[in-house]
PDB file of C-alpha atoms in Angstrom:
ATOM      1  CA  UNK A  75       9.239   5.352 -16.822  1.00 40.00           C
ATOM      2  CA  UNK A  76      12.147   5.530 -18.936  1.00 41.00           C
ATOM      3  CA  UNK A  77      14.481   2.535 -19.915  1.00 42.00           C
ATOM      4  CA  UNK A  78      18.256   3.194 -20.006  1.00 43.00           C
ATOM      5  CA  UNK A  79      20.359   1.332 -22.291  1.00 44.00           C
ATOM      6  CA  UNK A  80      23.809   1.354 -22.684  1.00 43.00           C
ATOM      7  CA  UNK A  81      22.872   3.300 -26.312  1.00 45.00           C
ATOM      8  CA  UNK A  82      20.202   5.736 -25.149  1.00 46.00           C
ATOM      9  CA  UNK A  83      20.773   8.270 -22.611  1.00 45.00           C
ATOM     10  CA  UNK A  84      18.201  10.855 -21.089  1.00 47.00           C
ATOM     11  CA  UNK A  85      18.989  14.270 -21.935  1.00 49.00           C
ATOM     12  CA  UNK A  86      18.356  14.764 -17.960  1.00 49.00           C
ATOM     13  CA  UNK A  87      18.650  11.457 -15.490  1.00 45.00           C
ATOM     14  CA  UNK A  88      15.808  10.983 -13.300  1.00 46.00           C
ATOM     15  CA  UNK A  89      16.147  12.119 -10.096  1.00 45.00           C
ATOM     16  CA  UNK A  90      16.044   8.725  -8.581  1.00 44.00           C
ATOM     17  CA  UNK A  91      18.875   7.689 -11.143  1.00 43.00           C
ATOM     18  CA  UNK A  92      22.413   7.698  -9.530  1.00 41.00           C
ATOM     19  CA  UNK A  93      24.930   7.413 -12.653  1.00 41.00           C
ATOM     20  CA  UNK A  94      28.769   6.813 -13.445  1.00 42.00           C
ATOM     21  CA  UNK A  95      29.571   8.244 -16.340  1.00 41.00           C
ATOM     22  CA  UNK A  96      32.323   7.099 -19.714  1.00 40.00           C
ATOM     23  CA  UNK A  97      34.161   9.778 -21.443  1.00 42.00           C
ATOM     24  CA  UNK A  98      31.968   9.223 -24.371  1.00 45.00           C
ATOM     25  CA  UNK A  99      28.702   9.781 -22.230  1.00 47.00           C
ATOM     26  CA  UNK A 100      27.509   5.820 -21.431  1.00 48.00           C
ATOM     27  CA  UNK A 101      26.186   5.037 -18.433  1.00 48.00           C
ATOM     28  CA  UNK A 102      27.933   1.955 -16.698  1.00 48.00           C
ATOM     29  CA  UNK A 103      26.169   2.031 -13.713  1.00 47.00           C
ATOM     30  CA  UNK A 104      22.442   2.813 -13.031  1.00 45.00           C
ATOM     31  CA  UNK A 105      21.417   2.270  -9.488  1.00 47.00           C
ATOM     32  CA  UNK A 106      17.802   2.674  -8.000  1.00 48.00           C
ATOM     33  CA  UNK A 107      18.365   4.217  -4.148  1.00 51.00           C
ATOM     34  CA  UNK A 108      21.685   3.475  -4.370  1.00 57.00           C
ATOM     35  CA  UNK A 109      20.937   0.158  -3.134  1.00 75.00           C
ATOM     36  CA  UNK A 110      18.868  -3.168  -4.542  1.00 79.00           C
ATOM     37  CA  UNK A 111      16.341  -3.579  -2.314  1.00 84.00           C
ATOM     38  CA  UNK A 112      14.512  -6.604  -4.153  1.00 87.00           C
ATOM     39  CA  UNK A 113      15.353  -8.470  -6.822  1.00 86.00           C
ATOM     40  CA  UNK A 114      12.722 -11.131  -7.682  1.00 87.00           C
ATOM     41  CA  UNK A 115       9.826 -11.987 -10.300  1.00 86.00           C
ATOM     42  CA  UNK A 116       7.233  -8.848 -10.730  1.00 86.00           C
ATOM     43  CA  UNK A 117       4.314 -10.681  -8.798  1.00 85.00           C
ATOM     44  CA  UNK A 118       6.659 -11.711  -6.246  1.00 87.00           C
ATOM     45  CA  UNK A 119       7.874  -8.310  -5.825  1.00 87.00           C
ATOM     46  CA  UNK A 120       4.225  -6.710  -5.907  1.00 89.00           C
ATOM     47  CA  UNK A 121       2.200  -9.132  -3.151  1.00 89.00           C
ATOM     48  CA  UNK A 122       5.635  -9.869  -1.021  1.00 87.00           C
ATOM     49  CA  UNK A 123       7.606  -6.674  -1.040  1.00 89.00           C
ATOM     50  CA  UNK A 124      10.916  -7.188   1.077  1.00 87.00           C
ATOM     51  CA  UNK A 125      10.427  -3.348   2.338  1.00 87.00           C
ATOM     52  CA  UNK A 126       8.012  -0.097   3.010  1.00 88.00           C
ATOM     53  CA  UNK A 127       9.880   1.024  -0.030  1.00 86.00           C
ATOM     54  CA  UNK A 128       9.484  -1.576  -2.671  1.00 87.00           C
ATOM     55  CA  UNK A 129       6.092  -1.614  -1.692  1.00 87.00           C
ATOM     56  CA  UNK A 130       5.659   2.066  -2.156  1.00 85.00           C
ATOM     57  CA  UNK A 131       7.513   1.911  -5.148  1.00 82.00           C
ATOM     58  CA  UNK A 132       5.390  -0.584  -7.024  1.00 83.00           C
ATOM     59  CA  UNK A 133       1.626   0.065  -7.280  1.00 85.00           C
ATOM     60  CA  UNK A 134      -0.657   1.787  -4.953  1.00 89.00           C
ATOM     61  CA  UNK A 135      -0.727   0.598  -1.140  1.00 91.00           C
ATOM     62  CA  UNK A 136      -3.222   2.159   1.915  1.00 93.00           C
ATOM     63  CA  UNK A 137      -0.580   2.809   4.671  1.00 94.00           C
ATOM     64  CA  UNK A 138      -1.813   3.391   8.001  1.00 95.00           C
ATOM     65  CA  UNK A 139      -0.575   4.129  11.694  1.00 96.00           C
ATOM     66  CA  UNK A 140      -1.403   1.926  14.677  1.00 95.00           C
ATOM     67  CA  UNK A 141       0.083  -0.024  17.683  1.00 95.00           C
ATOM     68  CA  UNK A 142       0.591  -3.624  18.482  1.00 93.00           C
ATOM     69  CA  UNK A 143      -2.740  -4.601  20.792  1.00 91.00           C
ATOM     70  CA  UNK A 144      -1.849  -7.322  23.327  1.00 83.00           C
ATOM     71  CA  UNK A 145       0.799 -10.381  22.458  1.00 80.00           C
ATOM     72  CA  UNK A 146       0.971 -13.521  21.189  1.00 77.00           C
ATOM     73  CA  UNK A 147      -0.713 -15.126  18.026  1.00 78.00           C
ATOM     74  CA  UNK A 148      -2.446 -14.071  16.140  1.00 82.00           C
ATOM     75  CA  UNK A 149      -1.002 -10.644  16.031  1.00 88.00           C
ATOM     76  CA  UNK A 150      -3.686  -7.852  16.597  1.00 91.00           C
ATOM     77  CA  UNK A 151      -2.948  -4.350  15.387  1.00 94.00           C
ATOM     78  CA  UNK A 152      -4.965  -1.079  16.219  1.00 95.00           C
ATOM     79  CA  UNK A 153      -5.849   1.239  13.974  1.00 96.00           C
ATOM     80  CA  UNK A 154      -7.905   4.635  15.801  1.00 96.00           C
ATOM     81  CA  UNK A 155     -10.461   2.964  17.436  1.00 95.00           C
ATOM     82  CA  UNK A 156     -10.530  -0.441  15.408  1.00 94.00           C
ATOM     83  CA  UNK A 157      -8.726  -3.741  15.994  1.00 94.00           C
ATOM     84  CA  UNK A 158      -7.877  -5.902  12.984  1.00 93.00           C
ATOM     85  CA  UNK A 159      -5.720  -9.047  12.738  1.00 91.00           C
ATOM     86  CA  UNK A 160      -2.599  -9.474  10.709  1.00 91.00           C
ATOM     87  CA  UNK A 161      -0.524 -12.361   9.713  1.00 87.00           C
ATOM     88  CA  UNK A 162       2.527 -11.365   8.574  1.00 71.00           C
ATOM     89  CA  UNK A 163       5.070 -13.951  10.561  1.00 62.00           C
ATOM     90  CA  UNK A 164       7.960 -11.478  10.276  1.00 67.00           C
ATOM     91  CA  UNK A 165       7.169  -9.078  12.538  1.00 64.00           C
ATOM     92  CA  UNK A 166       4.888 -11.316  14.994  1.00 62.00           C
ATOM     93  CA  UNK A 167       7.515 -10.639  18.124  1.00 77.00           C
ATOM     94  CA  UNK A 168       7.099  -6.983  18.718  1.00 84.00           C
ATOM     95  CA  UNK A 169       5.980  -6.388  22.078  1.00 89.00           C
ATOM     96  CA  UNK A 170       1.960  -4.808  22.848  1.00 90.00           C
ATOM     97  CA  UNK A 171       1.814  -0.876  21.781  1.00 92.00           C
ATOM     98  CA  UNK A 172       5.003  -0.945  19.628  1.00 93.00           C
ATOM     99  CA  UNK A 173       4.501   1.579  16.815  1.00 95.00           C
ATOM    100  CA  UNK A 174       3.321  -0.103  13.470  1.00 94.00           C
ATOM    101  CA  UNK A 175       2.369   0.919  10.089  1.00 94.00           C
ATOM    102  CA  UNK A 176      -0.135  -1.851   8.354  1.00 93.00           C
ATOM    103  CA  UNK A 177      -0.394  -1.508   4.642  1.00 93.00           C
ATOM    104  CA  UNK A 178      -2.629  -3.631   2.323  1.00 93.00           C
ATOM    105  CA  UNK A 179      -3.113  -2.846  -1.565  1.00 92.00           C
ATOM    106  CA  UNK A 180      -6.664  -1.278  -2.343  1.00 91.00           C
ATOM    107  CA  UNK A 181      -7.813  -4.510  -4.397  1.00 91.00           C
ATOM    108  CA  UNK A 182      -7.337  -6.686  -0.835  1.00 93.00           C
ATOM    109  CA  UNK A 183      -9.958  -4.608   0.791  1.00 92.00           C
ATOM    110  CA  UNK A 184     -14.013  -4.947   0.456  1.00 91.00           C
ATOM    111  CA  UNK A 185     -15.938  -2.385   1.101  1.00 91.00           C
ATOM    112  CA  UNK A 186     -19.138  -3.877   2.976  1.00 90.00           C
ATOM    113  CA  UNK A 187     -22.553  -2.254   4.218  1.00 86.00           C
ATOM    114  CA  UNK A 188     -22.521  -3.571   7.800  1.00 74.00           C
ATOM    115  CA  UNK A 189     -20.191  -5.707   9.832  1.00 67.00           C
ATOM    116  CA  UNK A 190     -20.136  -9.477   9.244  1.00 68.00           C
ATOM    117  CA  UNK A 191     -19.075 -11.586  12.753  1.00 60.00           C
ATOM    118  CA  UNK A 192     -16.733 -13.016  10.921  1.00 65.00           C
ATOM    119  CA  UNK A 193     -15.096 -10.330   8.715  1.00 77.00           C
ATOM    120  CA  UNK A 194     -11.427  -8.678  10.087  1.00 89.00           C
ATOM    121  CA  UNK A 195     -11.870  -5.115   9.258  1.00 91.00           C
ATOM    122  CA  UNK A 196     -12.002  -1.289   9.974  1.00 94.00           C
ATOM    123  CA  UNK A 197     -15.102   0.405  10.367  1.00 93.00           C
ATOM    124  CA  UNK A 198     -15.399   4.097   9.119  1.00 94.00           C
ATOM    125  CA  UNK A 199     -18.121   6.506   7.440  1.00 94.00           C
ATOM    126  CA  UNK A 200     -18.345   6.992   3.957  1.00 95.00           C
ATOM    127  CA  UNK A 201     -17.511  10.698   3.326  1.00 96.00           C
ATOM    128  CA  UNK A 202     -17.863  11.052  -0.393  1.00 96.00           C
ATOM    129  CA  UNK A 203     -18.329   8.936  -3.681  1.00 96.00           C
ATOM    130  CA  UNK A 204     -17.846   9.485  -6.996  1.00 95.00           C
ATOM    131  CA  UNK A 205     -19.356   7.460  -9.859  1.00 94.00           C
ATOM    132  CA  UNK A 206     -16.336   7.290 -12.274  1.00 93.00           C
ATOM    133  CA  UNK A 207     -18.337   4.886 -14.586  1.00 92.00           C
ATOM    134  CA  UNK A 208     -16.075   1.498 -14.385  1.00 94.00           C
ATOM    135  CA  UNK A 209     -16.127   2.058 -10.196  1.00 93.00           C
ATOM    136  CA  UNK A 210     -16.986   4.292  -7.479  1.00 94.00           C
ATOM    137  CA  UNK A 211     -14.135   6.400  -5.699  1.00 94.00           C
ATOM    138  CA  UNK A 212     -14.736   7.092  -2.252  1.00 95.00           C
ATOM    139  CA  UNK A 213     -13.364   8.781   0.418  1.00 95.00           C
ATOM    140  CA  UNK A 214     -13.561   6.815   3.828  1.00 95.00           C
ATOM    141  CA  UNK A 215     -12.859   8.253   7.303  1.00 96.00           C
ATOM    142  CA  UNK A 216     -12.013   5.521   9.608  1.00 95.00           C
ATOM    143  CA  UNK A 217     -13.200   5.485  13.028  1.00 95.00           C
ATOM    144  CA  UNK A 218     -10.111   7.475  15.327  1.00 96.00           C
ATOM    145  CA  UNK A 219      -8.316   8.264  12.112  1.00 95.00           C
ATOM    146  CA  UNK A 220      -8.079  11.954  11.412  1.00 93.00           C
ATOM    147  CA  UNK A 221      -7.097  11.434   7.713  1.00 92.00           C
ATOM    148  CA  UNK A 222      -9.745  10.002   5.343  1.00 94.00           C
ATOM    149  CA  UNK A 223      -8.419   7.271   2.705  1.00 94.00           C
ATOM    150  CA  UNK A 224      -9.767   7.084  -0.830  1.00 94.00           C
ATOM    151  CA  UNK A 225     -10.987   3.441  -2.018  1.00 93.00           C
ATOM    152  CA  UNK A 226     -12.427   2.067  -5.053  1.00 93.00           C
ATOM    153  CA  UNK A 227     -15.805  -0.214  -5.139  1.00 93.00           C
ATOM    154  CA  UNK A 228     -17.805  -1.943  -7.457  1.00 93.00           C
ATOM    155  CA  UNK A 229     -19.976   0.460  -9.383  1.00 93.00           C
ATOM    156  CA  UNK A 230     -22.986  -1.002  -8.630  1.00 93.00           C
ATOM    157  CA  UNK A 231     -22.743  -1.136  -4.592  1.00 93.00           C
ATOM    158  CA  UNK A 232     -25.246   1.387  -2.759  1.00 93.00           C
ATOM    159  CA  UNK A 233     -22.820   3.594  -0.775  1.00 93.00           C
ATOM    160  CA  UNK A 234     -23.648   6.981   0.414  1.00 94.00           C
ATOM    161  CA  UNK A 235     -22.449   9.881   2.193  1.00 95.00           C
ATOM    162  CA  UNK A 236     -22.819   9.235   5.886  1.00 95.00           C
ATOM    163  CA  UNK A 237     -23.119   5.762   5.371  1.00 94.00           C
ATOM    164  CA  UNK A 238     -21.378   2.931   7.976  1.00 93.00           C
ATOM    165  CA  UNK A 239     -18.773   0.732   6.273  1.00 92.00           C
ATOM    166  CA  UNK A 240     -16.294  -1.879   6.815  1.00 93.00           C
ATOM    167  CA  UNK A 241     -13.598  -2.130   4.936  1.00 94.00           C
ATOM    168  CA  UNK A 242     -13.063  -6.034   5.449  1.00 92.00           C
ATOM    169  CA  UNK A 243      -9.352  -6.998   4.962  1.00 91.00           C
ATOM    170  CA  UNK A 244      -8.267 -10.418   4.562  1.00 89.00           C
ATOM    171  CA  UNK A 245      -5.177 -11.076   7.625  1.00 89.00           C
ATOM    172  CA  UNK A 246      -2.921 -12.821   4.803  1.00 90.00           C
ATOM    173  CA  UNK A 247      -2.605  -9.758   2.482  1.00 91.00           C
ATOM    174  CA  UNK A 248      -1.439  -7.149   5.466  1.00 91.00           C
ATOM    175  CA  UNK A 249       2.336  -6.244   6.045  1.00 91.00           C
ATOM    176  CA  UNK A 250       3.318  -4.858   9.225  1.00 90.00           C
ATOM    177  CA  UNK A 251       6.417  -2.839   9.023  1.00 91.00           C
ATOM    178  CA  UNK A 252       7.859  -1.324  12.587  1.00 92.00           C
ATOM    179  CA  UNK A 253       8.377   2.607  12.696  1.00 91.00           C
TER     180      UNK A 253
END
């Protein structure tokens, strides 16, 4: 990232950067997508992002495809062959099978060894994992999802190749954004 002030300019603007330009060479006018999409404190921003851009924009985020399942509250969303609950009020009116993309961030999701009754969660096989030291990486296909998705966990949890999982997401830190 590179900070723009009215003294500095970048030999080449970003490609994001949309500029206006003085006859002396100062920017007057820096604009990110040509449009503000959210202006608000960093946390704020970060755990309540006002779009599937800001969101994208700002730290890492699991995105995935599914379909309203059924009506009414709470809202159930399903993803391949799993069914997990969200609560995110804003988009609670969308009919059954409307065309949804749920994204979480990677630190609101546990990786678990077996299914709890009471967890809300995906279940998948554990494809790979690498011991990185601080955590293990691993690469998760989720049951009726053709693309795996890469998740960090606790260095000292026993996962495997092959291995059943759950990747246990709490309902309050899931957006739903309509495609």
């Amino acid at each position: 990232w590179q900070r723009v002030g009215a003294d500095r300019i970048p030999p080449q603007p970003p490609r994001w950067c949309r500029t206006k330009w003085h006859h002396r060479g100062c920017a007057d006018d820096v604009r990110v997508a040509a449009a503000v999409e959210q202006m608000d404190r960093p946390h704020a921003v970060y755990d309540q992002p006002s779009t599937r851009f800001v969101q994208g924009f700002v730290g890492e985020t699991l995105r995935l495809r599914g379909s309203i399942a059924g009506e009414g509250a709470p809202c159930r969303v399903q993803v391949g062959r799993c069914v997990i609950e969200v609560e995110d009020s804003g988009n609670a009116a969308l009919p059954s099978g409307s065309a949804v993309e749920i994204s979480v961030r990677p630190e609101d999701v546990r990786l678990q060894n077996g299914p709890s009754p009471a967890d809300n969660g995906l279940t998948g096989e554990v494809v790979e994992v690498m011991y990185l030291g601080n955590r293990l990486e691993c690469v998760i296909r989720i049951d009726g999802l053709d693309e795996p998705v890469l998740l960090n966990a606790d260095r000292r949890q026993k996962l495997a190749a092959r291995d059943r999982i759950v990747l246990a997401v709490d309902r309050t830190c899931v957006r739903l954004w309509p495609l």
